Short mmCIF file of C-alpha atoms in Angstrom, two decimals:
data_model
loop_
_atom_site.label_atom_id
_atom_site.label_comp_id
_atom_site.label_asym_id
_atom_site.label_seq_id
_atom_site.Cartn_x
_atom_site.Cartn_y
_atom_site.Cartn_z
CA VAL Q 127 89.87 158.63 -28.17
CA ALA Q 128 94.34 158.64 -29.27
CA LYS Q 129 95.45 162.18 -29.31
CA THR Q 130 98.44 162.54 -30.96
CA PRO Q 131 101.12 163.83 -29.01
CA ASP Q 132 102.85 167.10 -29.79
CA ARG Q 133 106.29 165.89 -28.33
CA ILE Q 134 107.79 162.74 -26.59
CA PHE Q 135 109.96 163.16 -23.72
CA LYS Q 136 112.23 159.87 -22.89
CA VAL Q 137 112.32 159.47 -18.74
CA ILE Q 138 113.95 157.11 -17.33
CA LEU Q 139 113.60 154.84 -14.05
CA VAL Q 140 116.33 154.76 -11.83
CA GLY Q 141 117.56 153.34 -8.30
CA ASP Q 142 118.98 151.06 -6.46
CA SER Q 143 117.15 147.27 -6.43
CA ASN Q 144 113.70 147.28 -4.84
CA VAL Q 145 113.39 150.64 -4.58
CA GLY Q 146 110.06 150.82 -6.07
CA LYS Q 147 110.57 151.73 -9.97
CA SER Q 148 108.21 149.51 -11.33
CA SER Q 149 105.98 150.25 -9.10
CA ALA Q 150 105.78 153.49 -9.46
CA ILE Q 151 105.17 153.10 -13.36
CA GLN Q 152 102.84 150.23 -12.96
CA ARG Q 153 100.80 152.83 -10.78
CA PHE Q 154 101.01 156.38 -12.48
CA CYS Q 155 100.26 154.07 -16.10
CA PHE Q 156 97.49 151.32 -14.89
CA ASN Q 157 96.64 153.63 -11.65
CA THR Q 158 97.21 149.83 -9.98
CA PHE Q 159 100.00 148.25 -7.22
CA SER Q 160 100.81 144.58 -6.54
CA ASP Q 161 102.05 143.83 -2.98
CA ASP Q 162 103.90 140.96 -3.29
CA ARG Q 163 107.70 142.51 -3.47
CA ARG Q 164 108.70 140.61 -7.05
CA PRO Q 165 111.31 142.18 -8.65
CA THR Q 166 110.20 143.41 -12.03
CA LEU Q 167 110.34 140.68 -15.02
CA ASP Q 168 107.77 141.73 -17.87
CA ILE Q 169 107.79 145.93 -17.72
CA THR Q 170 109.94 147.00 -20.26
CA PHE Q 171 108.27 150.58 -21.51
CA GLN Q 172 105.26 152.49 -21.59
CA MET Q 173 104.01 154.85 -23.47
CA LYS Q 174 101.76 157.27 -21.51
CA THR Q 175 100.33 160.60 -22.66
CA ILE Q 176 99.41 163.39 -20.58
CA VAL Q 177 96.76 165.91 -21.77
CA THR Q 178 97.81 169.86 -20.06
CA ALA Q 179 96.46 172.95 -20.48
CA GLN Q 180 99.34 173.72 -23.61
CA GLY Q 181 98.74 170.60 -24.96
CA VAL Q 182 99.33 166.32 -25.33
CA THR Q 183 103.18 164.94 -24.28
CA SER Q 184 103.63 161.85 -24.42
CA LEU Q 185 106.77 159.56 -21.95
CA GLN Q 186 108.46 156.78 -22.86
CA ILE Q 187 108.90 155.43 -19.94
CA TRP Q 188 111.70 153.02 -19.60
CA ASP Q 189 112.54 150.76 -16.74
CA SER Q 190 116.30 149.79 -15.75
CA ALA Q 191 114.92 146.89 -13.79
CA GLY Q 192 118.48 144.29 -13.41
CA GLN Q 193 121.07 146.22 -14.05
CA GLU Q 194 121.19 148.24 -9.95
CA ARG Q 195 124.99 146.44 -9.97
CA PHE Q 196 126.28 147.81 -12.96
CA ARG Q 197 127.92 151.69 -13.64
CA SER Q 198 128.58 150.73 -17.47
CA VAL Q 199 125.03 148.70 -18.63
CA PRO Q 200 122.67 151.79 -17.19
CA ARG Q 201 125.01 154.51 -19.43
CA LEU Q 202 123.28 152.39 -22.39
CA TYR Q 203 119.64 154.06 -20.92
CA PHE Q 204 120.67 157.76 -20.06
CA ARG Q 205 121.61 158.57 -23.90
CA LYS Q 206 119.65 161.47 -24.88
CA ALA Q 207 117.38 160.85 -22.03
CA ASP Q 208 115.25 164.02 -21.63
CA GLY Q 209 114.33 162.92 -18.18
CA VAL Q 210 115.42 161.08 -15.27
CA MET Q 211 113.67 159.70 -12.05
CA LEU Q 212 116.03 159.22 -9.63
CA LEU Q 213 114.06 156.90 -6.50
CA TYR Q 214 115.05 155.96 -3.23
CA ASP Q 215 113.19 154.07 -1.08
CA VAL Q 216 112.66 156.21 2.75
CA THR Q 217 112.83 153.28 4.29
CA ASN Q 218 116.34 152.71 3.74
CA GLU Q 219 119.35 154.76 3.80
CA THR Q 220 121.52 153.14 2.21
CA SER Q 221 119.69 154.02 -0.69
CA LEU Q 222 119.22 158.00 -0.18
CA LYS Q 223 122.80 157.29 -0.34
CA ASN Q 224 123.60 155.92 -3.64
CA VAL Q 225 121.81 158.75 -4.48
CA ARG Q 226 125.04 161.01 -5.28
CA SER Q 227 126.36 157.77 -6.95
CA TRP Q 228 123.69 157.73 -9.32
CA ILE Q 229 123.56 161.38 -10.02
CA SER Q 230 127.37 161.68 -10.92
CA ASN Q 231 127.06 158.01 -13.49
CA ILE Q 232 123.53 160.15 -15.36
CA LYS Q 233 125.91 163.99 -15.25
CA GLU Q 234 128.58 161.84 -17.49
CA SER Q 235 126.40 160.36 -19.55
CA ALA Q 236 123.39 162.32 -20.49
CA GLY Q 237 124.87 165.72 -19.71
CA ASN Q 238 123.85 168.27 -17.78
CA ASN Q 239 120.47 168.28 -20.27
CA ALA Q 240 118.41 166.45 -18.84
CA VAL Q 241 116.30 167.29 -16.28
CA ILE Q 242 116.47 164.87 -12.75
CA MET Q 243 113.55 164.46 -10.35
CA LEU Q 244 114.13 162.79 -6.89
CA LEU Q 245 111.68 160.57 -5.83
CA GLY Q 246 111.28 159.45 -1.95
CA ASN Q 247 109.07 156.72 -2.39
CA LYS Q 248 107.25 154.11 -0.36
CA VAL Q 249 105.84 157.55 2.17
CA ASP Q 250 103.02 154.86 3.10
CA LYS Q 251 105.43 153.09 5.72
CA GLN Q 252 107.42 153.55 8.58
CA ARG Q 253 110.28 155.64 7.32
CA THR Q 254 113.39 156.22 8.66
CA VAL Q 255 114.28 159.05 6.23
CA THR Q 256 113.16 162.50 7.09
CA TRP Q 257 111.37 164.21 3.99
CA GLU Q 258 114.53 167.80 5.51
CA GLU Q 259 117.91 164.75 4.23
CA GLY Q 260 115.75 164.00 0.55
CA HIS Q 261 115.63 167.86 0.54
CA ALA Q 262 119.28 168.88 1.32
CA VAL Q 263 120.87 166.28 -1.22
CA ALA Q 264 118.14 166.84 -4.39
CA LEU Q 265 119.30 170.79 -3.77
CA GLN Q 266 122.36 169.50 -3.65
CA CYS Q 267 122.95 168.43 -6.85
CA LYS Q 268 119.88 170.45 -8.33
CA ALA Q 269 117.42 168.01 -8.56
CA VAL Q 270 113.60 167.93 -8.51
CA PHE Q 271 112.51 166.82 -4.99
CA LEU Q 272 108.91 164.66 -3.99
CA GLU Q 273 107.68 162.42 -2.16
CA ILE Q 274 105.45 159.44 -3.74
CA SER Q 275 104.06 156.57 -2.19
CA ALA Q 276 103.79 154.16 -5.35
CA LYS Q 277 101.30 151.78 -3.09
CA SER Q 278 99.13 155.09 -1.70
CA GLY Q 279 99.45 156.44 -5.35
CA GLU Q 280 100.44 159.89 -3.48
CA ASN Q 281 102.11 162.42 -5.44
CA VAL Q 282 103.03 159.50 -8.43
CA PRO Q 283 100.96 161.50 -10.95
CA GLN Q 284 101.44 164.46 -9.67
CA ALA Q 285 106.11 163.85 -9.64
CA PHE Q 286 105.61 162.69 -13.90
CA GLU Q 287 103.21 165.72 -15.20
CA ALA Q 288 105.26 168.64 -12.95
CA LEU Q 289 108.74 166.76 -14.56
CA THR Q 290 106.60 166.73 -18.26
CA ARG Q 291 105.58 170.15 -17.32
CA ILE Q 292 109.21 171.45 -16.95
CA LEU Q 293 110.42 169.66 -19.70
CA LYS Q 294 108.09 170.95 -21.93
CA GLU Q 295 108.64 174.44 -20.84
CA ARG Q 296 112.75 174.42 -21.33
CA GLU Q 297 112.01 172.97 -24.56
CA GLU Q 298 109.87 175.42 -24.97
CA GLY Q 299 112.31 178.38 -23.64
CA ASP Q 300 115.17 176.63 -25.40
CA MET Q 301 113.21 177.28 -28.93
CA GLY Q 302 112.29 180.74 -27.97
CA ILE Q 303 108.83 180.24 -27.83
CA PRO Q 304 107.28 182.59 -24.86
CA PRO Q 305 104.80 180.12 -23.24
CA SER Q 306 101.37 181.12 -24.79
CA THR Q 307 100.15 179.15 -21.21
CA GLY Q 308 101.16 178.21 -18.28
CA THR Q 309 104.56 179.05 -15.92
CA PRO Q 310 106.75 182.13 -17.46
CA LEU Q 311 110.50 180.74 -18.45
CA GLY Q 312 112.38 182.00 -15.22
CA GLU Q 313 109.35 181.79 -13.02
CA THR Q 314 108.68 178.68 -10.45
CA ILE Q 315 106.86 175.10 -10.41
CA GLU Q 316 104.65 174.56 -7.41
CA VAL Q 317 103.80 171.25 -6.51
CA THR Q 318 101.97 170.31 -3.16
CA SER Q 319 102.57 166.89 -1.66
CA ASN Q 320 101.88 166.61 2.10
CA ASN Q 321 100.38 169.72 3.07
CA ARG Q 322 104.27 171.41 1.64
CA THR Q 323 103.99 172.96 -1.32
CA GLU Q 324 107.59 172.77 -3.14
CA ARG Q 325 108.22 176.11 -5.40
CA PHE Q 326 110.90 174.71 -8.70
CA ASP Q 327 112.85 177.21 -10.52
CA VAL Q 328 112.20 176.08 -14.10
CA ALA Q 329 115.53 178.43 -15.33
CA ARG Q 330 117.55 176.67 -12.65
CA LEU Q 331 117.47 173.59 -13.70
CA MET Y 193 94.88 116.70 -17.45
CA ASP Y 194 97.63 119.40 -17.33
CA PRO Y 195 98.42 120.14 -20.73
CA TYR Y 196 101.57 121.75 -20.40
CA PRO Y 197 103.15 119.83 -17.02
CA TYR Y 198 105.59 122.17 -16.60
CA HIS Y 199 106.31 120.97 -13.52
CA THR Y 200 108.93 118.39 -15.66
CA ASN Y 201 110.53 121.74 -17.31
CA CYS Y 202 114.02 121.96 -17.28
CA ILE Y 203 114.68 125.65 -17.54
CA GLY Y 204 118.04 125.73 -16.26
CA GLU Y 205 119.87 122.56 -18.36
CA LEU Y 206 118.35 124.93 -21.07
CA PHE Y 207 120.31 127.39 -20.16
CA MET Y 208 123.23 125.74 -20.04
CA LYS Y 209 122.84 124.42 -22.86
CA HIS Y 210 123.29 127.72 -24.35
CA ARG Y 211 125.56 129.15 -22.05
CA ASN Y 212 128.12 130.18 -25.34
CA ASP Y 213 125.78 132.11 -27.14
CA PHE Y 214 125.06 134.82 -24.82
CA ALA Y 215 128.64 135.96 -25.36
CA ALA Y 216 126.77 137.85 -27.89
CA TYR Y 217 124.64 140.35 -25.54
CA GLY Y 218 128.72 142.15 -25.04
CA GLN Y 219 129.35 142.93 -28.77
CA TYR Y 220 125.46 143.87 -29.05
CA CYS Y 221 125.83 146.18 -26.04
CA ALA Y 222 129.95 147.91 -26.69
CA ASN Y 223 128.30 148.37 -30.68
CA PHE Y 224 124.62 149.91 -29.09
CA ASN Y 225 125.84 153.57 -29.14
CA ASN Y 226 126.41 153.05 -33.21
CA ALA Y 227 122.91 151.88 -33.14
CA GLN Y 228 120.99 154.15 -31.55
CA LYS Y 229 123.36 156.95 -33.08
CA ILE Y 230 121.87 155.18 -36.62
CA SER Y 231 118.46 154.15 -35.63
CA TYR Y 232 118.16 157.77 -35.13
CA LYS Y 233 119.23 158.52 -38.72
CA LEU Y 234 117.26 156.41 -39.98
CA GLN Y 235 113.91 158.31 -38.30
CA GLU Y 236 114.88 161.12 -40.16
CA ASP Y 237 113.97 158.56 -43.56
CA PRO Y 238 110.14 158.03 -44.56
CA ALA Y 239 110.58 155.49 -46.18
CA ILE Y 240 112.65 153.32 -42.96
CA MET Y 241 110.15 155.04 -41.20
CA GLU Y 242 107.19 153.70 -43.04
CA LEU Y 243 108.75 149.81 -42.42
CA ILE Y 244 108.53 150.46 -39.12
CA ASN Y 245 104.93 152.21 -38.75
CA ASP Y 246 103.32 149.00 -40.77
CA TRP Y 247 105.81 146.80 -38.58
CA LYS Y 248 104.74 148.30 -35.30
CA ASN Y 249 100.74 147.84 -36.70
CA ARG Y 250 101.51 144.15 -36.14
CA VAL Y 251 103.31 144.01 -33.49
CA ALA Y 252 101.62 146.69 -30.82
CA SER Y 253 100.10 144.93 -28.56
CA LYS Y 254 98.12 147.28 -25.84
CA THR Y 255 100.88 146.75 -22.95
CA ARG Y 256 104.21 146.76 -25.44
CA LYS Y 257 103.47 150.04 -27.38
CA PHE Y 258 107.00 151.32 -29.42
CA LEU Y 259 106.92 154.87 -30.65
CA HIS Y 260 111.07 154.67 -31.23
CA LEU Y 261 113.26 151.99 -33.61
CA GLU Y 262 115.32 152.19 -29.92
CA GLY Y 263 112.90 151.17 -28.02
CA PHE Y 264 113.20 148.25 -30.06
CA ILE Y 265 117.22 147.51 -29.81
CA ILE Y 266 117.69 148.32 -26.21
CA SER Y 267 114.97 145.13 -25.91
CA PRO Y 268 117.87 142.55 -26.32
CA VAL Y 269 119.70 144.67 -22.90
CA GLN Y 270 116.51 144.97 -21.11
CA ARG Y 271 116.58 141.26 -20.84
CA LEU Y 272 119.47 140.67 -21.00
CA CYS Y 273 119.62 142.00 -16.78
CA LYS Y 274 116.42 140.43 -16.54
CA TYR Y 275 117.30 136.83 -16.76
CA PRO Y 276 119.21 136.67 -13.18
CA LEU Y 277 116.18 137.64 -11.58
CA LEU Y 278 114.05 135.28 -13.67
CA LEU Y 279 116.34 132.29 -12.62
CA ARG Y 280 116.80 133.96 -8.96
CA GLU Y 281 112.75 133.42 -8.82
CA LEU Y 282 112.39 130.60 -10.30
CA LYS Y 283 115.25 128.71 -7.89
CA LYS Y 284 113.16 130.10 -4.94
CA PHE Y 285 109.92 128.84 -6.42
CA THR Y 286 111.56 124.85 -7.21
CA ASN Y 287 111.44 122.17 -5.11
CA GLU Y 288 114.78 121.18 -3.58
CA SER Y 289 113.90 117.60 -4.72
CA HIS Y 290 113.14 118.78 -8.27
CA PRO Y 291 116.06 117.63 -11.35
CA ASP Y 292 116.05 121.60 -12.30
CA ARG Y 293 116.98 122.65 -9.01
CA ASN Y 294 120.95 121.92 -9.44
CA PRO Y 295 120.81 123.80 -13.27
CA VAL Y 296 118.13 126.21 -12.06
CA GLU Y 297 121.39 127.46 -9.46
CA GLN Y 298 123.92 127.29 -12.16
CA ALA Y 299 122.32 129.21 -15.09
CA MET Y 300 121.59 131.72 -12.59
CA ASN Y 301 124.92 132.16 -11.65
CA MET Y 302 126.64 132.32 -15.04
CA MET Y 303 123.59 134.55 -16.39
CA GLU Y 304 124.95 136.54 -13.12
CA ASP Y 305 128.55 136.08 -14.39
CA VAL Y 306 127.45 136.81 -17.99
CA THR Y 307 125.69 140.76 -17.35
CA ALA Y 308 128.99 141.36 -14.77
CA SER Y 309 130.86 141.00 -18.65
CA VAL Y 310 128.34 142.12 -20.61
CA ASN Y 311 128.85 145.79 -18.13
CA GLU Y 312 133.19 145.55 -18.81
CA THR Y 313 132.92 144.83 -22.36
CA GLN Y 314 130.56 148.13 -22.21
CA ARG Y 315 133.04 149.56 -19.55
CA ARG Y 316 135.42 149.67 -21.87
CA ALA Y 317 133.49 150.62 -25.44
CA ILE Y 318 132.89 153.86 -23.40
CA THR Y 319 136.42 154.45 -22.39
CA MET Y 320 137.01 153.77 -26.16
CA GLN Y 321 134.12 156.25 -26.99
CA ALA Y 322 135.44 158.73 -24.92
CA ILE Y 323 139.07 158.70 -26.39
CA ARG Y 324 137.20 158.54 -29.83
CA ASP Y 325 135.43 162.19 -28.69
CA VAL Y 326 138.31 163.67 -27.96
CA ASP Y 327 140.43 162.64 -30.72
CA ASN Y 328 136.97 164.03 -32.95
CA LEU Y 329 137.48 167.15 -30.92
CA CYS Y 330 141.05 167.70 -32.10
CA ASP Y 331 139.59 166.87 -35.79
CA SER Y 332 136.81 169.61 -35.59
CA TRP Y 333 139.43 172.31 -33.53
CA GLU Y 334 141.84 171.34 -36.68
CA GLN Y 335 138.98 171.74 -39.05
CA SER Y 336 137.77 174.66 -38.70
CA GLY Y 337 141.15 176.11 -39.72
CA CYS Y 338 142.23 176.89 -36.08
CA LEU Y 339 146.11 175.30 -37.94
CA THR Y 340 147.21 177.71 -40.97
CA LYS Y 341 150.37 178.46 -42.26
CA GLN Y 342 151.12 180.49 -44.94
CA GLY Y 343 154.72 181.96 -47.06
CA PHE Y 344 156.94 181.43 -49.75
CA MET Y 345 158.12 178.30 -51.45
CA THR Y 346 159.44 177.42 -54.50
CA LYS Y 347 157.33 175.26 -56.71
CA ARG Y 348 158.59 172.70 -59.46
CA GLY Y 349 155.98 173.39 -62.36
CA GLY Y 350 154.15 170.38 -63.34
CA SER Y 351 154.58 170.04 -67.66
CA VAL Y 352 157.57 172.27 -67.83
CA LYS Y 353 159.94 171.28 -65.04
CA SER Y 354 161.24 175.08 -64.31
CA TRP Y 355 160.77 176.83 -60.11
CA ASN Y 356 158.64 179.26 -59.52
CA ILE Y 357 158.28 181.17 -56.58
CA ARG Y 358 154.90 181.09 -54.59
CA TRP Y 359 152.94 182.09 -52.04
CA PHE Y 360 151.29 179.79 -50.34
CA THR Y 361 148.77 179.13 -47.97
CA LEU Y 362 147.69 175.61 -45.63
CA SER Y 363 144.20 176.74 -44.09
CA GLY Y 364 141.69 173.64 -42.69
CA TYR Y 365 142.60 171.17 -45.32
CA GLN Y 366 143.16 172.85 -48.48
CA LEU Y 367 147.06 174.17 -49.61
CA CYS Y 368 146.38 177.05 -51.57
CA TYR Y 369 149.67 178.84 -54.17
CA TYR Y 370 149.10 182.14 -55.62
CA ASN Y 371 150.97 184.08 -57.74
CA GLU Y 372 151.57 186.73 -55.30
CA PRO Y 373 150.34 187.40 -51.58
CA ALA Y 374 147.88 190.04 -52.74
CA ASP Y 375 146.54 187.94 -55.63
CA ARG Y 376 142.74 187.04 -54.69
CA HIS Y 377 142.34 183.93 -56.86
CA PRO Y 378 144.95 180.84 -56.34
CA LEU Y 379 146.23 179.84 -59.64
CA LYS Y 380 145.64 176.36 -58.00
CA ILE Y 381 144.05 174.54 -54.74
CA LEU Y 382 145.21 170.94 -53.35
CA ASP Y 383 143.05 169.72 -51.62
CA LEU Y 384 144.53 167.45 -48.78
CA THR Y 385 141.79 165.00 -47.67
CA SER Y 386 142.72 163.50 -51.06
CA TYR Y 387 146.56 162.91 -50.16
CA VAL Y 388 148.36 159.99 -51.17
CA SER Y 389 151.43 160.40 -49.96
CA MET Y 390 154.42 163.46 -48.66
CA GLN Y 391 158.05 162.78 -48.64
CA ALA Y 392 159.87 164.94 -46.60
CA ASP Y 393 163.02 165.39 -48.42
CA ALA Y 394 162.81 165.50 -51.68
CA ASP Y 395 166.91 166.73 -52.07
CA HIS Y 396 167.17 164.55 -55.11
CA VAL Y 397 165.05 167.27 -57.09
CA GLY Y 398 168.78 168.95 -57.03
CA ARG Y 399 167.80 172.22 -54.45
CA PRO Y 400 167.76 172.33 -50.74
CA HIS Y 401 164.96 172.02 -48.48
CA ALA Y 402 162.86 170.42 -51.46
CA PHE Y 403 160.13 167.96 -50.24
CA SER Y 404 157.81 166.91 -52.14
CA ILE Y 405 153.41 166.03 -51.73
CA LYS Y 406 151.80 163.16 -53.49
CA MET Y 407 148.45 163.79 -54.76
CA PRO Y 408 146.35 161.77 -57.12
CA ASP Y 409 147.17 163.56 -60.28
CA ARG Y 410 150.82 164.23 -59.92
CA SER Y 411 153.35 165.09 -57.36
CA TYR Y 412 154.67 168.59 -56.05
CA TYR Y 413 157.89 169.40 -55.69
CA MET Y 414 158.54 172.47 -53.65
CA TYR Y 415 161.49 173.96 -51.56
CA THR Y 416 161.92 176.19 -49.06
CA THR Y 417 165.12 178.52 -48.24
CA SER Y 418 165.83 177.64 -44.73
CA SER Y 419 166.05 173.71 -43.26
CA GLN Y 420 164.09 175.61 -40.42
CA GLU Y 421 161.03 176.49 -42.66
CA ARG Y 422 160.52 173.06 -44.42
CA ARG Y 423 160.48 171.61 -41.13
CA ASP Y 424 157.72 174.17 -40.60
CA TRP Y 425 155.53 173.31 -43.27
CA ILE Y 426 156.17 169.35 -42.83
CA SER Y 427 155.52 168.66 -39.49
CA ILE Y 428 152.36 170.85 -39.72
CA LEU Y 429 151.03 168.58 -42.84
CA GLN Y 430 151.89 166.06 -41.11
CA TRP Y 431 149.86 167.20 -38.83
CA LYS Y 432 146.92 167.17 -40.90
CA PHE Y 433 147.79 164.36 -42.50
CA SER Y 434 147.26 162.46 -39.57
CA CYS Y 435 144.47 163.35 -38.86
CA ILE Y 436 143.08 163.25 -42.14
CA ASP Y 437 144.42 159.35 -41.72
CA ARG Y 438 142.47 159.21 -39.13
CA SER Y 439 138.90 160.29 -40.68
CA ARG Y 440 138.90 158.12 -43.49
CA LYS Y 441 140.32 155.14 -41.04
CA GLN Y 442 136.71 155.87 -39.30
CA ALA Y 443 134.73 156.81 -41.83
CA HIS Y 444 135.31 152.97 -43.12
CA GLN Y 445 134.95 151.50 -39.63
CA PRO Y 446 133.44 147.91 -40.25
CA PHE Y 447 129.73 148.06 -38.22
CA GLU Y 448 128.28 151.91 -38.88
CA THR Y 449 129.11 151.27 -43.02
CA VAL Y 450 127.88 148.03 -43.57
CA ILE Y 451 125.52 148.19 -41.81
CA PHE Y 452 124.17 151.47 -42.74
CA SER Y 453 125.00 151.06 -46.51
CA SER Y 454 122.92 148.15 -46.99
CA LEU Y 455 120.53 149.61 -45.64
CA SER Y 456 120.40 152.66 -47.16
CA SER Y 457 121.17 151.32 -50.47
CA PHE Y 458 118.69 148.50 -49.72
CA LEU Y 459 116.16 151.70 -50.06
CA HIS Y 460 117.67 154.57 -52.62
CA PRO Y 461 119.22 152.69 -55.10
CA LYS Y 462 121.50 155.90 -56.29
CA SER Y 463 123.13 155.94 -53.17
CA GLN Y 464 124.62 152.18 -53.38
CA LYS Y 465 126.36 153.27 -56.07
CA LEU Y 466 128.35 156.37 -54.47
CA GLU Y 467 128.96 154.00 -51.90
CA VAL Y 468 130.33 151.08 -53.98
CA LYS Y 469 133.05 154.31 -55.22
CA GLN Y 470 133.97 155.40 -51.70
CA VAL Y 471 135.08 152.14 -50.72
CA ASN Y 472 137.22 151.30 -54.50
CA ASP Y 473 139.09 154.80 -53.81
CA THR Y 474 139.94 153.92 -50.23
CA ILE Y 475 140.88 150.40 -51.98
CA ILE Y 476 142.57 152.11 -54.19
CA GLU Y 477 144.74 154.32 -52.10
CA GLU Y 478 145.60 151.81 -49.65
CA LYS Y 479 147.00 149.25 -52.14
CA PRO Y 480 149.87 148.06 -49.95
CA THR Y 481 151.78 148.11 -52.97
CA SER Y 482 151.05 151.79 -52.85
CA PRO Y 483 153.87 154.49 -53.34
CA LYS Y 484 153.18 155.53 -50.20
CA ILE Y 485 155.88 152.90 -48.50
CA ASN Y 486 158.71 155.61 -50.03
CA THR Y 487 157.56 157.64 -46.63
CA GLU Y 488 157.29 155.25 -44.43
CA ASN Y 489 160.60 156.88 -42.01
CA GLU Y 490 159.41 160.20 -42.25
CA LEU Y 491 155.64 159.42 -41.48
CA SER Y 492 154.91 160.01 -37.36
CA PRO Y 493 154.42 156.40 -35.82
CA LYS Y 494 151.50 156.92 -35.16
CA ILE Y 495 150.00 156.33 -38.96
CA ARG Y 496 152.10 153.35 -39.61
CA LYS Y 497 150.85 151.35 -36.57
CA ASN Y 498 147.66 152.34 -37.67
CA ARG Y 499 148.35 150.99 -40.81
CA PRO Y 500 147.37 147.60 -40.24
CA LYS Y 501 143.48 147.70 -39.02
CA SER Y 502 143.18 149.87 -42.02
CA PHE Y 503 144.03 147.10 -44.39
CA PHE Y 504 141.95 145.08 -42.09
CA ARG Y 505 138.86 146.50 -42.21
CA MET Y 506 139.60 147.13 -45.06
CA SER Y 507 139.78 143.34 -46.75
CA PHE Y 508 135.96 143.00 -44.27
CA LYS Y 509 134.31 145.00 -46.36
CA ARG Y 510 135.37 143.45 -49.62
CA ARG Y 511 134.68 140.12 -47.76
CA SER Y 512 137.93 138.96 -49.71
CA LYS Y 513 141.20 137.35 -49.04
CA ILE Y 514 143.74 140.61 -49.21
CA SER Y 515 143.92 141.52 -45.73
CA PHE Y 516 147.20 139.11 -44.30
CA SER Y 517 150.00 140.14 -47.42
CA SER Y 518 150.31 143.30 -46.14
CA SER Y 519 151.22 142.31 -42.57
CA SER Y 520 155.14 141.79 -44.17
CA ASN Y 521 154.30 145.48 -45.53
CA HIS Y 522 154.08 146.63 -42.17
CA ASP Y 523 157.23 144.66 -40.75
CA THR Y 524 159.70 146.54 -42.41
#
């Protein structure tokens, strides 16, 4: 039975070509993965409803395939985005280097309100970028950081759920509603990945 | 037998045939921010939401679900960016000997150029928007009443042409005058947003340091005690008028008004009347034959520069042919 969501958040996936934006969406929404390495041609939007203790939330997930070469066209997407998932490829150092330019573009057009989540994808492969390197960039950019694998599905649902929680709790904080359940504002959200527990300061984001 | 002999399809050719039509995307993307703003506004309208929901129920499938109007309007942007990807894939799987091989490659290059030029158009639109935002910032700062002036001036009566000393205050877009500075109620409030023109030098009324403001009802003549005092009043008033001009111009930008008013009037016949009235007002005020001409030299160059544009916009709205006669007027 489909429940009516209390809130819809607009979430955008960006990042260099071939970092696995569409695969991450596919994994999260359909729990499938195709290894044929074709660029995205079909997916445009996906809706995914997340049921948590706090209520029902929908994510409207926008893919940005084909826009990696450009700087201005993706900006059409960023306006009014609640969350941005910025992906890089842990087997490709250039994709991490480009993260900074993505961040500056996001901040210029989405404003500082959008929650940015930095995701290192493809941890199932032989990595060339360490966890520490990705984490350092995330800290500088004030982004939430996680490593995921769209192929194995590792951490993919966690990433989306963490983003939803952050968005929801921050919004409740903005409206002055004390969060009845879950993490109180100003404290941390914990996400466990690779046996490491990441703590995110909600107020800081 | 294969009912669809796709090995004979020539998709590349089809793209090349419509190559000029893709230019429409540039305009579409440049207008996107406005369209998005309108989509947010429309979503607050229950009547429109009903239409959208009805439509959504018919077109939505399991894999394509939309919840927002903006989801529909971003689709062409997404599609455009995917054409180069699609054609690149197609090229990979098209045999060298296939008749469509070359056209597919041409189409791929062509679509890459199209997306690049759309990006460039978009970059310019963003720059323009940034300029407009700064403009609006100045306007809201202006409207908040930060820029004010008050002082004594001698004003000529309306029906009886006698001169009386009055206390004037200018705040926001309101110019008020009182008998005494301590009076609580002004004798009159002039709403400057409906001004017609200003004459910075009206010494012909027989008084030194005089100027006049033409309002829809009548002209107001004032004089000050010194030329410095008059210069102060004129410069602040000119600043206000240039802000008013700009907001008049912005309020009648073709895209937003035409689309939005036609949609809202479609659903609310009452608001249509209002819209028409506003349009008529502008036409009366901005008619090339209006007495504005005699202030031509007094107004800032910026205002003069903007005028032909607004004539053009106005004629666009009316779909009539009055615009180009006014260009000679501008040259004088």
